Amino acid sequence: MTQSLASDITTGPNQGDFDYSQKRIDDASSQLQVPLKTIDLSVGFSHSTILNEISLSFPKGTITALVGPTGCGKSTFLRTLNRMNDHVRGFWHKGSVVLDDVNIYDKSVDPLVLRRNVGMVFQRPNPFPMSIKDNVVSGVKAHKLAKRKDLLAIAESQLKEVGLYDAIADRMDDSPFRLSGGQQQLLCLARALAVGPEVLLLDEPTASLDPVSTSSVESLISALVPKLTIVIVTHNLAQARRIAQHAAFFFNGELVEHGLAAQVLEDPEHETTAQFVTGRMG
Ligand SMILES: Nc1ncnc2c1ncn2[C@@H]1O[C@H](COP(=O)(O)OP(=O)(O)O)[C@@H](O)[C@H]1O
Ligand SMILES: [Mg+2]
């Protein structure tokens, strides 16, 4: 992770009795495997429970697709992974969300630093009302990650990475709102990537896009691994099959099945999953 969430996790009262160098090595290798996981995570709003004891790991450098019928809790789950629900009325959670061995709901964790490490892109592109260039570097500026004189170069290279630069090279100072929906979504991805996240959360990022833009966004997402760990909610099973290595099927707030995408989406263990992936239940 680019910035430690909690500065004091490797210090403790018994440090002298414990081989911390070994522990760090162990931690480092386990981080390589699973930077992000939930443990017995239950989530709800006021008196209702939306998600029930979800334990799910996201292997580093892979894409995990979260699938399931509308209303089963996929977005709520995803938003819980970078504390986007914190200010939603009545929100509560039990259990933990662990990023690099730190529970992200610990008091020591700054949600803004967390969201830099765990970026998010939504179904509808949401460019900010500022120039294309300023959109890309807004997080870079907010977190003071670069000098002012370097911002243009950072914006350009980030736009090149998402494949948008050639189309907008002479419009860096223009409003983003005249871009097509697909271009706006690529811009939002560039903005999320510019701060160097470790994990990227995508909530149906192509649901509002045409097939050509969808294809560009899928290619970009696929190119981001293994550098990034990606969790994508999609109602598009064909998309999950195209891009995800792992898949998790949610139903009525329960995690029914999780594993390799080929297994969960093609040859699931559970009957409910089978009904969903074969289109017998939607
Ligand atoms: N802010 C909220 N307050 C109360 N209930 C909510 C809130 N957000 C979502 N829900 C409920 O949580 C359930 C799961 O919603 P959601 O996570 O959006 O499902 P999905 O993304 O799988 O379609 C739904 O029944 C929805 O009405
Ligand atoms: Mg949703």
PDB file of N, CA, C and O in Angstrom, residues 126-184:
ATOM      1  N   ASN A 126     -19.106  10.117 -13.288  1.00  0.00           N
ATOM      2  CA  ASN A 126     -19.346  11.325 -12.493  1.00  0.00           C
ATOM      3  C   ASN A 126     -18.151  12.270 -12.522  1.00  0.00           C
ATOM      4  O   ASN A 126     -17.512  12.507 -11.499  1.00  0.00           O
ATOM      5  N   PRO A 127     -17.844  12.816 -13.728  1.00  0.00           N
ATOM      6  CA  PRO A 127     -16.759  13.799 -13.773  1.00  0.00           C
ATOM      7  C   PRO A 127     -17.104  14.991 -12.884  1.00  0.00           C
ATOM      8  O   PRO A 127     -18.284  15.287 -12.662  1.00  0.00           O
ATOM      9  N   PHE A 128     -16.074  15.658 -12.368  1.00  0.00           N
ATOM     10  CA  PHE A 128     -16.303  16.845 -11.550  1.00  0.00           C
ATOM     11  C   PHE A 128     -16.466  18.051 -12.484  1.00  0.00           C
ATOM     12  O   PHE A 128     -15.943  18.053 -13.605  1.00  0.00           O
ATOM     13  N   PRO A 129     -17.161  19.088 -12.007  1.00  0.00           N
ATOM     14  CA  PRO A 129     -17.336  20.291 -12.844  1.00  0.00           C
ATOM     15  C   PRO A 129     -16.057  21.119 -12.888  1.00  0.00           C
ATOM     16  O   PRO A 129     -15.966  22.187 -12.277  1.00  0.00           O
ATOM     17  N   MET A 130     -15.073  20.625 -13.573  1.00  0.00           N
ATOM     18  CA  MET A 130     -13.791  21.313 -13.762  1.00  0.00           C
ATOM     19  C   MET A 130     -13.191  20.755 -15.047  1.00  0.00           C
ATOM     20  O   MET A 130     -13.791  19.875 -15.660  1.00  0.00           O
ATOM     21  N   SER A 131     -12.060  21.260 -15.468  1.00  0.00           N
ATOM     22  CA  SER A 131     -11.517  20.824 -16.763  1.00  0.00           C
ATOM     23  C   SER A 131     -11.151  19.344 -16.752  1.00  0.00           C
ATOM     24  O   SER A 131     -11.018  18.729 -15.686  1.00  0.00           O
ATOM     25  N   ILE A 132     -10.975  18.803 -17.958  1.00  0.00           N
ATOM     26  CA  ILE A 132     -10.581  17.400 -18.084  1.00  0.00           C
ATOM     27  C   ILE A 132      -9.277  17.165 -17.315  1.00  0.00           C
ATOM     28  O   ILE A 132      -9.154  16.219 -16.530  1.00  0.00           O
ATOM     29  N   LYS A 133      -8.322  18.045 -17.546  1.00  0.00           N
ATOM     30  CA  LYS A 133      -7.023  17.898 -16.862  1.00  0.00           C
ATOM     31  C   LYS A 133      -7.203  17.928 -15.334  1.00  0.00           C
ATOM     32  O   LYS A 133      -6.668  17.077 -14.622  1.00  0.00           O
ATOM     33  N   ASP A 134      -7.965  18.909 -14.847  1.00  0.00           N
ATOM     34  CA  ASP A 134      -8.138  19.021 -13.390  1.00  0.00           C
ATOM     35  C   ASP A 134      -8.884  17.819 -12.814  1.00  0.00           C
ATOM     36  O   ASP A 134      -8.656  17.424 -11.668  1.00  0.00           O
ATOM     37  N   ASN A 135      -9.796  17.235 -13.605  1.00  0.00           N
ATOM     38  CA  ASN A 135     -10.461  16.011 -13.155  1.00  0.00           C
ATOM     39  C   ASN A 135      -9.440  14.921 -12.854  1.00  0.00           C
ATOM     40  O   ASN A 135      -9.465  14.305 -11.792  1.00  0.00           O
ATOM     41  N   VAL A 136      -8.540  14.709 -13.822  1.00  0.00           N
ATOM     42  CA  VAL A 136      -7.597  13.596 -13.674  1.00  0.00           C
ATOM     43  C   VAL A 136      -6.729  13.782 -12.425  1.00  0.00           C
ATOM     44  O   VAL A 136      -6.483  12.827 -11.689  1.00  0.00           O
ATOM     45  N   VAL A 137      -6.293  15.005 -12.186  1.00  0.00           N
ATOM     46  CA  VAL A 137      -5.329  15.212 -11.090  1.00  0.00           C
ATOM     47  C   VAL A 137      -5.980  15.711  -9.797  1.00  0.00           C
ATOM     48  O   VAL A 137      -5.279  16.111  -8.873  1.00  0.00           O
ATOM     49  N   SER A 138      -7.314  15.673  -9.717  1.00  0.00           N
ATOM     50  CA  SER A 138      -7.960  16.238  -8.520  1.00  0.00           C
ATOM     51  C   SER A 138      -7.518  15.508  -7.249  1.00  0.00           C
ATOM     52  O   SER A 138      -7.225  16.139  -6.230  1.00  0.00           O
ATOM     53  N   GLY A 139      -7.425  14.181  -7.311  1.00  0.00           N
ATOM     54  CA  GLY A 139      -6.981  13.433  -6.132  1.00  0.00           C
ATOM     55  C   GLY A 139      -5.495  13.641  -5.858  1.00  0.00           C
ATOM     56  O   GLY A 139      -5.060  13.720  -4.711  1.00  0.00           O
ATOM     57  N   VAL A 140      -4.735  13.750  -6.929  1.00  0.00           N
ATOM     58  CA  VAL A 140      -3.291  13.978  -6.801  1.00  0.00           C
ATOM     59  C   VAL A 140      -3.051  15.297  -6.063  1.00  0.00           C
ATOM     60  O   VAL A 140      -2.209  15.395  -5.172  1.00  0.00           O
ATOM     61  N   LYS A 141      -3.854  16.312  -6.425  1.00  0.00           N
ATOM     62  CA  LYS A 141      -3.730  17.621  -5.764  1.00  0.00           C
ATOM     63  C   LYS A 141      -4.197  17.539  -4.317  1.00  0.00           C
ATOM     64  O   LYS A 141      -3.534  18.030  -3.398  1.00  0.00           O
ATOM     65  N   ALA A 142      -5.365  16.911  -4.102  1.00  0.00           N
ATOM     66  CA  ALA A 142      -5.943  16.849  -2.753  1.00  0.00           C
ATOM     67  C   ALA A 142      -4.996  16.146  -1.785  1.00  0.00           C
ATOM     68  O   ALA A 142      -4.874  16.538  -0.627  1.00  0.00           O
ATOM     69  N   HIS A 143      -4.319  15.114  -2.266  1.00  0.00           N
ATOM     70  CA  HIS A 143      -3.404  14.369  -1.398  1.00  0.00           C
ATOM     71  C   HIS A 143      -1.971  14.898  -1.484  1.00  0.00           C
ATOM     72  O   HIS A 143      -1.057  14.295  -0.922  1.00  0.00           O
ATOM     73  N   LYS A 144      -1.796  15.984  -2.227  1.00  0.00           N
ATOM     74  CA  LYS A 144      -0.465  16.600  -2.382  1.00  0.00           C
ATOM     75  C   LYS A 144       0.588  15.567  -2.805  1.00  0.00           C
ATOM     76  O   LYS A 144       1.650  15.428  -2.184  1.00  0.00           O
ATOM     77  N   LEU A 145       0.264  14.840  -3.857  1.00  0.00           N
ATOM     78  CA  LEU A 145       1.155  13.757  -4.296  1.00  0.00           C
ATOM     79  C   LEU A 145       2.176  14.222  -5.323  1.00  0.00           C
ATOM     80  O   LEU A 145       3.066  13.457  -5.688  1.00  0.00           O
ATOM     81  N   ALA A 146       2.019  15.451  -5.836  1.00  0.00           N
ATOM     82  CA  ALA A 146       2.944  15.903  -6.876  1.00  0.00           C
ATOM     83  C   ALA A 146       3.074  17.416  -6.822  1.00  0.00           C
ATOM     84  O   ALA A 146       2.244  18.104  -6.228  1.00  0.00           O
ATOM     85  N   LYS A 147       4.140  17.917  -7.458  1.00  0.00           N
ATOM     86  CA  LYS A 147       4.322  19.369  -7.544  1.00  0.00           C
ATOM     87  C   LYS A 147       3.428  19.917  -8.644  1.00  0.00           C
ATOM     88  O   LYS A 147       3.137  19.228  -9.631  1.00  0.00           O
ATOM     89  N   ARG A 148       3.048  21.159  -8.471  1.00  0.00           N
ATOM     90  CA  ARG A 148       2.147  21.818  -9.424  1.00  0.00           C
ATOM     91  C   ARG A 148       2.647  21.713 -10.868  1.00  0.00           C
ATOM     92  O   ARG A 148       1.884  21.442 -11.781  1.00  0.00           O
ATOM     93  N   LYS A 149       3.949  21.915 -11.028  1.00  0.00           N
ATOM     94  CA  LYS A 149       4.500  21.933 -12.391  1.00  0.00           C
ATOM     95  C   LYS A 149       4.427  20.553 -13.068  1.00  0.00           C
ATOM     96  O   LYS A 149       4.554  20.452 -14.276  1.00  0.00           O
ATOM     97  N   ASP A 150       4.230  19.517 -12.271  1.00  0.00           N
ATOM     98  CA  ASP A 150       4.188  18.162 -12.849  1.00  0.00           C
ATOM     99  C   ASP A 150       2.770  17.685 -13.167  1.00  0.00           C
ATOM    100  O   ASP A 150       2.590  16.605 -13.742  1.00  0.00           O
ATOM    101  N   LEU A 151       1.763  18.487 -12.776  1.00  0.00           N
ATOM    102  CA  LEU A 151       0.384  18.003 -12.874  1.00  0.00           C
ATOM    103  C   LEU A 151      -0.053  17.718 -14.308  1.00  0.00           C
ATOM    104  O   LEU A 151      -0.713  16.710 -14.583  1.00  0.00           O
ATOM    105  N   LEU A 152       0.353  18.588 -15.236  1.00  0.00           N
ATOM    106  CA  LEU A 152      -0.072  18.385 -16.631  1.00  0.00           C
ATOM    107  C   LEU A 152       0.503  17.074 -17.178  1.00  0.00           C
ATOM    108  O   LEU A 152      -0.209  16.280 -17.812  1.00  0.00           O
ATOM    109  N   ALA A 153       1.772  16.843 -16.886  1.00  0.00           N
ATOM    110  CA  ALA A 153       2.405  15.610 -17.382  1.00  0.00           C
ATOM    111  C   ALA A 153       1.735  14.376 -16.770  1.00  0.00           C
ATOM    112  O   ALA A 153       1.533  13.359 -17.452  1.00  0.00           O
ATOM    113  N   ILE A 154       1.363  14.482 -15.503  1.00  0.00           N
ATOM    114  CA  ILE A 154       0.684  13.346 -14.845  1.00  0.00           C
ATOM    115  C   ILE A 154      -0.675  13.108 -15.501  1.00  0.00           C
ATOM    116  O   ILE A 154      -1.048  11.977 -15.820  1.00  0.00           O
ATOM    117  N   ALA A 155      -1.396  14.203 -15.742  1.00  0.00           N
ATOM    118  CA  ALA A 155      -2.721  14.072 -16.378  1.00  0.00           C
ATOM    119  C   ALA A 155      -2.572  13.422 -17.754  1.00  0.00           C
ATOM    120  O   ALA A 155      -3.327  12.509 -18.109  1.00  0.00           O
ATOM    121  N   GLU A 156      -1.576  13.887 -18.502  1.00  0.00           N
ATOM    122  CA  GLU A 156      -1.390  13.323 -19.855  1.00  0.00           C
ATOM    123  C   GLU A 156      -1.060  11.842 -19.804  1.00  0.00           C
ATOM    124  O   GLU A 156      -1.626  11.039 -20.533  1.00  0.00           O
ATOM    125  N   SER A 157      -0.140  11.486 -18.911  1.00  0.00           N
ATOM    126  CA  SER A 157       0.263  10.072 -18.909  1.00  0.00           C
ATOM    127  C   SER A 157      -0.869   9.184 -18.414  1.00  0.00           C
ATOM    128  O   SER A 157      -1.067   8.066 -18.896  1.00  0.00           O
ATOM    129  N   GLN A 158      -1.672   9.707 -17.470  1.00  0.00           N
ATOM    130  CA  GLN A 158      -2.798   8.906 -16.986  1.00  0.00           C
ATOM    131  C   GLN A 158      -3.862   8.739 -18.066  1.00  0.00           C
ATOM    132  O   GLN A 158      -4.450   7.679 -18.220  1.00  0.00           O
ATOM    133  N   LEU A 159      -4.088   9.805 -18.825  1.00  0.00           N
ATOM    134  CA  LEU A 159      -5.064   9.710 -19.925  1.00  0.00           C
ATOM    135  C   LEU A 159      -4.562   8.774 -21.021  1.00  0.00           C
ATOM    136  O   LEU A 159      -5.344   8.075 -21.668  1.00  0.00           O
ATOM    137  N   LYS A 160      -3.238   8.754 -21.213  1.00  0.00           N
ATOM    138  CA  LYS A 160      -2.673   7.790 -22.181  1.00  0.00           C
ATOM    139  C   LYS A 160      -2.901   6.369 -21.675  1.00  0.00           C
ATOM    140  O   LYS A 160      -3.266   5.484 -22.441  1.00  0.00           O
ATOM    141  N   GLU A 161      -2.719   6.177 -20.376  1.00  0.00           N
ATOM    142  CA  GLU A 161      -2.865   4.816 -19.834  1.00  0.00           C
ATOM    143  C   GLU A 161      -4.284   4.278 -20.052  1.00  0.00           C
ATOM    144  O   GLU A 161      -4.462   3.088 -20.312  1.00  0.00           O
ATOM    145  N   VAL A 162      -5.272   5.148 -19.952  1.00  0.00           N
ATOM    146  CA  VAL A 162      -6.646   4.657 -20.153  1.00  0.00           C
ATOM    147  C   VAL A 162      -7.077   4.729 -21.617  1.00  0.00           C
ATOM    148  O   VAL A 162      -8.218   4.401 -21.960  1.00  0.00           O
ATOM    149  N   GLY A 163      -6.174   5.191 -22.488  1.00  0.00           N
ATOM    150  CA  GLY A 163      -6.472   5.202 -23.923  1.00  0.00           C
ATOM    151  C   GLY A 163      -7.353   6.351 -24.364  1.00  0.00           C
ATOM    152  O   GLY A 163      -8.004   6.280 -25.402  1.00  0.00           O
ATOM    153  N   LEU A 164      -7.375   7.430 -23.575  1.00  0.00           N
ATOM    154  CA  LEU A 164      -8.256   8.545 -23.902  1.00  0.00           C
ATOM    155  C   LEU A 164      -7.494   9.748 -24.462  1.00  0.00           C
ATOM    156  O   LEU A 164      -8.079  10.651 -25.058  1.00  0.00           O
ATOM    157  N   TYR A 165      -6.180   9.742 -24.301  1.00  0.00           N
ATOM    158  CA  TYR A 165      -5.414  10.961 -24.591  1.00  0.00           C
ATOM    159  C   TYR A 165      -5.549  11.433 -26.036  1.00  0.00           C
ATOM    160  O   TYR A 165      -5.800  12.611 -26.286  1.00  0.00           O
ATOM    161  N   ASP A 166      -5.388  10.522 -26.987  1.00  0.00           N
ATOM    162  CA  ASP A 166      -5.405  10.936 -28.394  1.00  0.00           C
ATOM    163  C   ASP A 166      -6.714  11.636 -28.764  1.00  0.00           C
ATOM    164  O   ASP A 166      -6.718  12.575 -29.549  1.00  0.00           O
ATOM    165  N   ALA A 167      -7.803  11.182 -28.165  1.00  0.00           N
ATOM    166  CA  ALA A 167      -9.107  11.758 -28.497  1.00  0.00           C
ATOM    167  C   ALA A 167      -9.303  13.150 -27.894  1.00  0.00           C
ATOM    168  O   ALA A 167     -10.091  13.944 -28.417  1.00  0.00           O
ATOM    169  N   ILE A 168      -8.583  13.459 -26.814  1.00  0.00           N
ATOM    170  CA  ILE A 168      -8.873  14.738 -26.134  1.00  0.00           C
ATOM    171  C   ILE A 168      -7.621  15.614 -25.946  1.00  0.00           C
ATOM    172  O   ILE A 168      -7.666  16.597 -25.209  1.00  0.00           O
ATOM    173  N   ALA A 169      -6.534  15.270 -26.659  1.00  0.00           N
ATOM    174  CA  ALA A 169      -5.250  15.966 -26.442  1.00  0.00           C
ATOM    175  C   ALA A 169      -5.382  17.493 -26.527  1.00  0.00           C
ATOM    176  O   ALA A 169      -4.746  18.211 -25.755  1.00  0.00           O
ATOM    177  N   ASP A 170      -6.218  17.974 -27.434  1.00  0.00           N
ATOM    178  CA  ASP A 170      -6.331  19.441 -27.574  1.00  0.00           C
ATOM    179  C   ASP A 170      -7.493  20.002 -26.751  1.00  0.00           C
ATOM    180  O   ASP A 170      -7.895  21.140 -26.925  1.00  0.00           O
ATOM    181  N   ARG A 171      -8.045  19.177 -25.853  1.00  0.00           N
ATOM    182  CA  ARG A 171      -9.198  19.638 -25.054  1.00  0.00           C
ATOM    183  C   ARG A 171      -8.960  19.501 -23.557  1.00  0.00           C
ATOM    184  O   ARG A 171      -9.903  19.390 -22.773  1.00  0.00           O
ATOM    185  N   MET A 172      -7.689  19.465 -23.170  1.00  0.00           N
ATOM    186  CA  MET A 172      -7.365  19.238 -21.757  1.00  0.00           C
ATOM    187  C   MET A 172      -8.004  20.270 -20.825  1.00  0.00           C
ATOM    188  O   MET A 172      -8.302  19.971 -19.674  1.00  0.00           O
ATOM    189  N   ASP A 173      -8.196  21.509 -21.356  1.00  0.00           N
ATOM    190  CA  ASP A 173      -8.759  22.552 -20.489  1.00  0.00           C
ATOM    191  C   ASP A 173     -10.272  22.699 -20.652  1.00  0.00           C
ATOM    192  O   ASP A 173     -10.886  23.569 -20.038  1.00  0.00           O
ATOM    193  N   ASP A 174     -10.861  21.850 -21.467  1.00  0.00           N
ATOM    194  CA  ASP A 174     -12.311  21.928 -21.684  1.00  0.00           C
ATOM    195  C   ASP A 174     -13.075  21.165 -20.596  1.00  0.00           C
ATOM    196  O   ASP A 174     -12.518  20.333 -19.886  1.00  0.00           O
ATOM    197  N   SER A 175     -14.375  21.438 -20.581  1.00  0.00           N
ATOM    198  CA  SER A 175     -15.253  20.701 -19.662  1.00  0.00           C
ATOM    199  C   SER A 175     -15.351  19.233 -20.086  1.00  0.00           C
ATOM    200  O   SER A 175     -15.347  18.927 -21.278  1.00  0.00           O
ATOM    201  N   PRO A 176     -15.462  18.324 -19.137  1.00  0.00           N
ATOM    202  CA  PRO A 176     -15.603  16.907 -19.499  1.00  0.00           C
ATOM    203  C   PRO A 176     -17.017  16.546 -19.930  1.00  0.00           C
ATOM    204  O   PRO A 176     -17.244  15.454 -20.446  1.00  0.00           O
ATOM    205  N   PHE A 177     -17.961  17.457 -19.753  1.00  0.00           N
ATOM    206  CA  PHE A 177     -19.352  17.051 -19.936  1.00  0.00           C
ATOM    207  C   PHE A 177     -19.762  16.905 -21.396  1.00  0.00           C
ATOM    208  O   PHE A 177     -20.827  16.404 -21.697  1.00  0.00           O
ATOM    209  N   ARG A 178     -18.876  17.355 -22.316  1.00  0.00           N
ATOM    210  CA  ARG A 178     -19.194  17.148 -23.733  1.00  0.00           C
ATOM    211  C   ARG A 178     -18.625  15.834 -24.253  1.00  0.00           C
ATOM    212  O   ARG A 178     -18.870  15.449 -25.386  1.00  0.00           O
ATOM    213  N   LEU A 179     -17.843  15.162 -23.430  1.00  0.00           N
ATOM    214  CA  LEU A 179     -17.322  13.851 -23.836  1.00  0.00           C
ATOM    215  C   LEU A 179     -18.471  12.845 -23.880  1.00  0.00           C
ATOM    216  O   LEU A 179     -19.490  13.023 -23.198  1.00  0.00           O
ATOM    217  N   SER A 180     -18.283  11.771 -24.648  1.00  0.00           N
ATOM    218  CA  SER A 180     -19.299  10.709 -24.669  1.00  0.00           C
ATOM    219  C   SER A 180     -19.315  10.012 -23.302  1.00  0.00           C
ATOM    220  O   SER A 180     -18.373  10.160 -22.503  1.00  0.00           O
ATOM    221  N   GLY A 181     -20.359   9.242 -23.067  1.00  0.00           N
ATOM    222  CA  GLY A 181     -20.461   8.524 -21.791  1.00  0.00           C
ATOM    223  C   GLY A 181     -19.255   7.612 -21.566  1.00  0.00           C
ATOM    224  O   GLY A 181     -18.697   7.547 -20.469  1.00  0.00           O
ATOM    225  N   GLY A 182     -18.854   6.922 -22.625  1.00  0.00           N
ATOM    226  CA  GLY A 182     -17.710   6.020 -22.511  1.00  0.00           C
ATOM    227  C   GLY A 182     -16.430   6.776 -22.191  1.00  0.00           C
ATOM    228  O   GLY A 182     -15.616   6.339 -21.371  1.00  0.00           O
ATOM    229  N   GLN A 183     -16.253   7.930 -22.869  1.00  0.00           N
ATOM    230  CA  GLN A 183     -15.053   8.739 -22.594  1.00  0.00           C
ATOM    231  C   GLN A 183     -15.081   9.281 -21.163  1.00  0.00           C
ATOM    232  O   GLN A 183     -14.051   9.335 -20.493  1.00  0.00           O
ATOM    233  N   GLN A 184     -16.268   9.676 -20.711  1.00  0.00           N
ATOM    234  CA  GLN A 184     -16.374  10.170 -19.323  1.00  0.00           C
ATOM    235  C   GLN A 184     -16.008   9.070 -18.326  1.00  0.00           C
ATOM    236  O   GLN A 184     -15.366   9.323 -17.310  1.00  0.00           O
TER     237      GLN A 184
END
